[in-house]
Amino acid sequence: MEMKKLTDEKVFNFINVAFMIFFVAIIALPLWNIVALSFNDAKDALRGGIYFWPRNFSLESYKTVFEDTQIYRAFGISVAKTVIGVVGHTLFTGIMAYGISKQQLIGRNIYMKMGIVTMFFSGGMIPTFLLYRQLGLLNNFWVYIIPVLFSFYDMIIMMNFFRNIPASLEESAEIDGAHPLGIFIRIILPLSLPILATIALFHGVFQWNDYMTANIYVDDRTLYPVQMLLYRLVSENLSPSVASGTNVIRETTSQSLQLATMVVTTVPVVIVYPFLQKYFIKGMMIGSVKE
């Protein structure tokens, strides 16, 4: 019986590992192919047949990308909206989640029902556009920050995490004279690093990859994030030099510039993710939906 159990466990582990290797391969190989193509000579890449390694190594596409001033400005906008957005979203959603986690909160059930409705229904694109115009958010940097300061989905995850923190800690602080905001800042936040890192990673990836906000609500090119710049490159099939009105002629193609820009915009997320992964997994397990 014990031998059969060990055999079944080995078979399960083998199938599990084989499936995960296959799953990782179908995701990683296209990304690696993009990296290989971006480092290959642009004209040579048009012949095809490049899969894992550059045939004629060249940095010309990256030189052209980094010589365009738009990429630096767009990169700065992306970094600014990601950093400010993550800090604001995590703190604002955390404060709301901490309040909602208290059963004695007046109107708690009403707030929960109102929030659940917003998870399934929204005002639609045109009413949202008119509202943003009335608020002065069109062609404004804060259109990236203010509308997404709060997420009910993220609030539920954080709320369930806060409810697992022993109430005796807060009671002890109250006896020592601490007020609710002080308890939240000095006790709750330090104990909630896993869920804070999880929500920060969620929102950070969203902010970094989001281009639809700029596509709909921003016409000023100086406010474009790097993802919107990439979107324009792909959709218009123009090189940065053409888009900026200059006539720089290089040994590049629009495809090679798109690939190089894709790599440049993806690298920051790839670098940051491993440092937050342990918090991400722990936070998701503890803060899973229970209500």
GROMACS .gro file of C-alpha atoms in nm:
model
  291
    1MET     CA    1   0.000   0.000   0.000
    2GLU     CA    2   0.282   0.235   0.097
    3MET     CA    3   0.472   0.146  -0.222
    4LYS     CA    4   0.165   0.223  -0.435
    5LYS     CA    5   0.125   0.557  -0.259
    6LEU     CA    6   0.488   0.650  -0.332
    7THR     CA    7   0.449   0.546  -0.696
    8ASP     CA    8   0.133   0.755  -0.735
    9GLU     CA    9   0.307   1.050  -0.575
   10LYS     CA   10   0.603   1.021  -0.815
   11VAL     CA   11   0.370   0.999  -1.115
   12PHE     CA   12   0.179   1.305  -0.994
   13ASN     CA   13   0.501   1.501  -0.939
   14PHE     CA   14   0.633   1.403  -1.283
   15ILE     CA   15   0.311   1.510  -1.456
   16ASN     CA   16   0.299   1.829  -1.249
   17VAL     CA   17   0.659   1.924  -1.332
   18ALA     CA   18   0.612   1.837  -1.701
   19PHE     CA   19   0.299   2.051  -1.719
   20MET     CA   20   0.466   2.346  -1.547
   21ILE     CA   21   0.769   2.325  -1.779
   22PHE     CA   22   0.537   2.321  -2.080
   23PHE     CA   23   0.332   2.610  -1.938
   24VAL     CA   24   0.641   2.820  -1.869
   25ALA     CA   25   0.782   2.739  -2.214
   26ILE     CA   26   0.476   2.860  -2.405
   27ILE     CA   27   0.497   3.190  -2.213
   28ALA     CA   28   0.874   3.240  -2.203
   29LEU     CA   29   0.970   3.137  -2.557
   30PRO     CA   30   0.775   3.415  -2.737
   31LEU     CA   31   0.925   3.671  -2.497
   32TRP     CA   32   1.275   3.534  -2.557
   33ASN     CA   33   1.213   3.546  -2.932
   34ILE     CA   34   1.127   3.917  -2.902
   35VAL     CA   35   1.453   3.979  -2.713
   36ALA     CA   36   1.655   3.789  -2.976
   37LEU     CA   37   1.492   3.979  -3.262
   38SER     CA   38   1.545   4.314  -3.090
   39PHE     CA   39   1.922   4.248  -3.070
   40ASN     CA   40   1.947   4.138  -3.433
   41ASP     CA   41   2.026   4.358  -3.732
   42ALA     CA   42   1.690   4.501  -3.842
   43LYS     CA   43   1.719   4.431  -4.214
   44ASP     CA   44   1.857   4.083  -4.155
   45ALA     CA   45   1.564   4.010  -3.918
   46LEU     CA   46   1.319   4.067  -4.205
   47ARG     CA   47   1.456   3.748  -4.370
   48GLY     CA   48   1.306   3.547  -4.082
   49GLY     CA   49   1.443   3.231  -3.928
   50ILE     CA   50   1.550   3.391  -3.598
   51TYR     CA   51   1.416   3.207  -3.295
   52PHE     CA   52   1.644   3.194  -2.989
   53TRP     CA   53   1.964   3.386  -3.073
   54PRO     CA   54   2.045   3.690  -3.288
   55ARG     CA   55   2.196   3.599  -3.624
   56ASN     CA   56   2.371   3.937  -3.673
   57PHE     CA   57   2.405   4.102  -3.334
   58SER     CA   58   2.323   4.475  -3.341
   59LEU     CA   59   2.234   4.744  -3.086
   60GLU     CA   60   2.117   4.989  -3.354
   61SER     CA   61   1.749   4.959  -3.259
   62TYR     CA   62   1.823   5.035  -2.892
   63LYS     CA   63   2.045   5.329  -2.991
   64THR     CA   64   1.761   5.476  -3.198
   65VAL     CA   65   1.509   5.421  -2.918
   66PHE     CA   66   1.728   5.587  -2.654
   67GLU     CA   67   1.821   5.878  -2.883
   68ASP     CA   68   1.455   5.982  -2.900
   69THR     CA   69   1.370   6.224  -2.621
   70GLN     CA   70   1.010   6.100  -2.615
   71ILE     CA   71   1.114   5.770  -2.458
   72TYR     CA   72   1.278   5.945  -2.161
   73ARG     CA   73   0.981   6.174  -2.099
   74ALA     CA   74   0.735   5.885  -2.136
   75PHE     CA   75   0.950   5.668  -1.909
   76GLY     CA   76   0.947   5.943  -1.645
   77ILE     CA   77   0.568   5.973  -1.667
   78SER     CA   78   0.532   5.596  -1.628
   79VAL     CA   79   0.764   5.586  -1.325
   80ALA     CA   80   0.592   5.885  -1.163
   81LYS     CA   81   0.239   5.754  -1.209
   82THR     CA   82   0.340   5.407  -1.096
   83VAL     CA   83   0.514   5.524  -0.777
   84ILE     CA   84   0.251   5.785  -0.682
   85GLY     CA   85  -0.032   5.554  -0.785
   86VAL     CA   86   0.098   5.258  -0.582
   87VAL     CA   87   0.154   5.462  -0.265
   88GLY     CA   88  -0.179   5.642  -0.293
   89HIS     CA   89  -0.381   5.334  -0.389
   90THR     CA   90  -0.231   5.113  -0.118
   91LEU     CA   91  -0.278   5.367   0.161
   92PHE     CA   92  -0.625   5.484   0.053
   93THR     CA   93  -0.757   5.132  -0.002
   94GLY     CA   94  -0.592   5.017   0.322
   95ILE     CA   95  -0.761   5.290   0.527
   96MET     CA   96  -1.098   5.201   0.374
   97ALA     CA   97  -1.040   4.828   0.431
   98TYR     CA   98  -0.943   4.883   0.795
   99GLY     CA   99  -1.263   5.079   0.859
  100ILE     CA  100  -1.486   4.828   0.679
  101SER     CA  101  -1.323   4.539   0.869
  102LYS     CA  102  -1.484   4.667   1.190
  103GLN     CA  103  -1.821   4.504   1.252
  104GLN     CA  104  -1.934   4.799   1.466
  105LEU     CA  105  -1.895   5.045   1.176
  106ILE     CA  106  -2.226   5.226   1.121
  107GLY     CA  107  -2.369   5.147   0.775
  108ARG     CA  108  -2.110   4.873   0.706
  109ASN     CA  109  -2.358   4.646   0.525
  110ILE     CA  110  -2.474   4.934   0.305
  111TYR     CA  111  -2.115   5.018   0.211
  112MET     CA  112  -2.046   4.652   0.127
  113LYS     CA  113  -2.356   4.622  -0.094
  114MET     CA  114  -2.275   4.948  -0.271
  115GLY     CA  115  -1.922   4.825  -0.336
  116ILE     CA  116  -2.036   4.486  -0.466
  117VAL     CA  117  -2.265   4.658  -0.717
  118THR     CA  118  -1.970   4.855  -0.852
  119MET     CA  119  -1.784   4.529  -0.917
  120PHE     CA  120  -2.044   4.428  -1.178
  121PHE     CA  121  -2.176   4.759  -1.312
  122SER     CA  122  -2.012   5.085  -1.415
  123GLY     CA  123  -2.130   5.416  -1.555
  124GLY     CA  124  -1.987   5.345  -1.900
  125MET     CA  125  -1.724   5.519  -2.107
  126ILE     CA  126  -1.918   5.831  -2.214
  127PRO     CA  127  -2.052   5.923  -1.865
  128THR     CA  128  -1.704   5.862  -1.727
  129PHE     CA  129  -1.550   6.086  -1.993
  130LEU     CA  130  -1.802   6.365  -1.915
  131LEU     CA  131  -1.736   6.330  -1.543
  132TYR     CA  132  -1.359   6.352  -1.592
  133ARG     CA  133  -1.408   6.662  -1.808
  134GLN     CA  134  -1.617   6.827  -1.537
  135LEU     CA  135  -1.347   6.744  -1.282
  136GLY     CA  136  -1.074   6.887  -1.505
  137LEU     CA  137  -0.892   6.556  -1.538
  138LEU     CA  138  -0.865   6.556  -1.918
  139ASN     CA  139  -0.506   6.615  -2.029
  140ASN     CA  140  -0.410   6.616  -1.664
  141PHE     CA  141  -0.148   6.391  -1.500
  142TRP     CA  142  -0.383   6.318  -1.209
  143VAL     CA  143  -0.618   6.129  -1.438
  144TYR     CA  144  -0.374   5.840  -1.391
  145ILE     CA  145  -0.397   5.859  -1.011
  146ILE     CA  146  -0.728   5.986  -0.870
  147PRO     CA  147  -0.981   5.757  -1.050
  148VAL     CA  148  -0.796   5.443  -0.935
  149LEU     CA  149  -0.713   5.545  -0.578
  150PHE     CA  150  -0.967   5.290  -0.454
  151SER     CA  151  -1.050   4.936  -0.566
  152PHE     CA  152  -1.327   4.740  -0.397
  153TYR     CA  153  -1.171   4.411  -0.504
  154ASP     CA  154  -0.840   4.504  -0.340
  155MET     CA  155  -1.028   4.632  -0.036
  156ILE     CA  156  -1.191   4.291   0.019
  157ILE     CA  157  -0.851   4.120   0.013
  158MET     CA  158  -0.704   4.370   0.259
  159MET     CA  159  -1.014   4.364   0.481
  160ASN     CA  160  -0.992   3.987   0.528
  161PHE     CA  161  -0.624   4.018   0.615
  162PHE     CA  162  -0.694   4.286   0.878
  163ARG     CA  163  -0.968   4.072   1.033
  164ASN     CA  164  -0.709   3.800   1.105
  165ILE     CA  165  -0.500   4.036   1.320
  166PRO     CA  166  -0.577   3.966   1.692
  167ALA     CA  167  -0.813   4.226   1.835
  168SER     CA  168  -0.620   4.215   2.163
  169LEU     CA  169  -0.338   4.416   2.001
  170GLU     CA  170  -0.573   4.702   1.921
  171GLU     CA  171  -0.737   4.679   2.264
  172SER     CA  172  -0.399   4.708   2.434
  173ALA     CA  173  -0.316   5.013   2.224
  174GLU     CA  174  -0.650   5.173   2.309
  175ILE     CA  175  -0.585   5.119   2.681
  176ASP     CA  176  -0.251   5.300   2.633
  177GLY     CA  177  -0.438   5.593   2.478
  178ALA     CA  178  -0.381   5.535   2.106
  179HIS     CA  179  -0.644   5.666   1.866
  180PRO     CA  180  -0.770   5.465   1.561
  181LEU     CA  181  -0.542   5.639   1.309
  182GLY     CA  182  -0.241   5.585   1.534
  183ILE     CA  183  -0.332   5.219   1.577
  184PHE     CA  184  -0.359   5.181   1.199
  185ILE     CA  185  -0.023   5.348   1.128
  186ARG     CA  186   0.184   5.214   1.418
  187ILE     CA  187   0.038   4.864   1.462
  188ILE     CA  188  -0.173   4.749   1.167
  189LEU     CA  189   0.052   4.863   0.880
  190PRO     CA  190   0.376   4.710   1.018
  191LEU     CA  191   0.194   4.376   1.063
  192SER     CA  192   0.046   4.389   0.712
  193LEU     CA  193   0.357   4.398   0.491
  194PRO     CA  194   0.259   4.082   0.294
  195ILE     CA  195  -0.082   4.215   0.192
  196LEU     CA  196   0.053   4.565   0.131
  197ALA     CA  197   0.321   4.423  -0.099
  198THR     CA  198   0.058   4.214  -0.279
  199ILE     CA  199  -0.173   4.506  -0.344
  200ALA     CA  200   0.124   4.726  -0.437
  201LEU     CA  201   0.235   4.467  -0.693
  202PHE     CA  202  -0.120   4.434  -0.831
  203HIS     CA  203  -0.158   4.806  -0.876
  204GLY     CA  204   0.201   4.866  -0.984
  205VAL     CA  205   0.168   4.622  -1.274
  206PHE     CA  206  -0.165   4.782  -1.368
  207GLN     CA  207  -0.018   5.132  -1.362
  208TRP     CA  208   0.290   5.031  -1.559
  209ASN     CA  209   0.096   4.849  -1.831
  210ASP     CA  210  -0.203   5.086  -1.854
  211TYR     CA  211  -0.226   5.277  -2.181
  212MET     CA  212  -0.604   5.301  -2.224
  213THR     CA  213  -0.631   5.591  -1.978
  214ALA     CA  214  -0.391   5.795  -2.188
  215ASN     CA  215  -0.553   5.676  -2.510
  216ILE     CA  216  -0.899   5.799  -2.404
  217TYR     CA  217  -0.840   6.096  -2.175
  218VAL     CA  218  -0.501   6.243  -2.278
  219ASP     CA  219  -0.420   6.423  -2.605
  220ASP     CA  220  -0.105   6.597  -2.482
  221ARG     CA  221   0.189   6.386  -2.601
  222THR     CA  222   0.407   6.521  -2.320
  223LEU     CA  223   0.182   6.333  -2.075
  224TYR     CA  224   0.203   6.000  -2.258
  225PRO     CA  225   0.339   5.708  -2.051
  226VAL     CA  226   0.583   5.472  -2.216
  227GLN     CA  227   0.311   5.211  -2.279
  228MET     CA  228   0.107   5.464  -2.474
  229LEU     CA  229   0.416   5.550  -2.676
  230LEU     CA  230   0.461   5.180  -2.751
  231TYR     CA  231   0.094   5.152  -2.845
  232ARG     CA  232   0.130   5.441  -3.090
  233LEU     CA  233   0.439   5.279  -3.240
  234VAL     CA  234   0.257   4.952  -3.292
  235SER     CA  235  -0.075   5.097  -3.412
  236GLU     CA  236   0.068   5.363  -3.640
  237ASN     CA  237   0.365   5.151  -3.751
  238LEU     CA  238   0.591   5.457  -3.718
  239SER     CA  239   0.943   5.482  -3.582
  240PRO     CA  240   1.013   5.731  -3.299
  241SER     CA  241   1.217   5.945  -3.535
  242VAL     CA  242   0.926   5.978  -3.775
  243ALA     CA  243   0.679   6.039  -3.492
  244SER     CA  244   0.893   6.318  -3.351
  245GLY     CA  245   0.923   6.491  -3.687
  246THR     CA  246   1.296   6.433  -3.739
  247ASN     CA  247   1.453   6.265  -4.040
  248VAL     CA  248   1.713   6.042  -3.879
  249ILE     CA  249   1.796   5.755  -4.112
  250ARG     CA  250   1.927   5.446  -3.940
  251GLU     CA  251   1.969   5.081  -4.008
  252THR     CA  252   1.642   5.008  -3.830
  253THR     CA  253   1.286   4.919  -3.920
  254SER     CA  254   0.959   5.001  -3.746
  255GLN     CA  255   0.936   4.637  -3.636
  256SER     CA  256   1.284   4.638  -3.477
  257LEU     CA  257   1.203   4.962  -3.293
  258GLN     CA  258   0.876   4.816  -3.166
  259LEU     CA  259   1.057   4.508  -3.035
  260ALA     CA  260   1.331   4.714  -2.869
  261THR     CA  261   1.071   4.939  -2.705
  262MET     CA  262   0.880   4.631  -2.582
  263VAL     CA  263   1.195   4.500  -2.414
  264VAL     CA  264   1.272   4.839  -2.257
  265THR     CA  265   0.919   4.872  -2.114
  266THR     CA  266   0.907   4.514  -1.983
  267VAL     CA  267   1.244   4.504  -1.806
  268PRO     CA  268   1.143   4.715  -1.497
  269VAL     CA  269   0.854   4.479  -1.409
  270VAL     CA  270   1.073   4.172  -1.459
  271ILE     CA  271   1.335   4.320  -1.224
  272VAL     CA  272   1.093   4.422  -0.947
  273TYR     CA  273   0.871   4.112  -0.945
  274PRO     CA  274   1.117   3.859  -0.788
  275PHE     CA  275   1.172   4.089  -0.487
  276LEU     CA  276   0.796   4.104  -0.416
  277GLN     CA  277   0.707   3.745  -0.507
  278LYS     CA  278   0.738   3.602  -0.153
  279TYR     CA  279   0.510   3.874  -0.015
  280PHE     CA  280   0.275   3.828  -0.309
  281ILE     CA  281   0.221   3.455  -0.245
  282LYS     CA  282   0.189   3.495   0.132
  283GLY     CA  283  -0.049   3.788   0.100
  284MET     CA  284  -0.276   3.608  -0.145
  285MET     CA  285  -0.299   3.300   0.080
  286ILE     CA  286  -0.379   3.496   0.394
  287GLY     CA  287  -0.598   3.762   0.239
  288SER     CA  288  -0.812   3.533   0.025
  289VAL     CA  289  -1.184   3.610   0.005
  290LYS     CA  290  -1.380   3.462   0.294
  291GLU     CA  291  -1.692   3.676   0.296
   0.00000   0.00000   0.00000
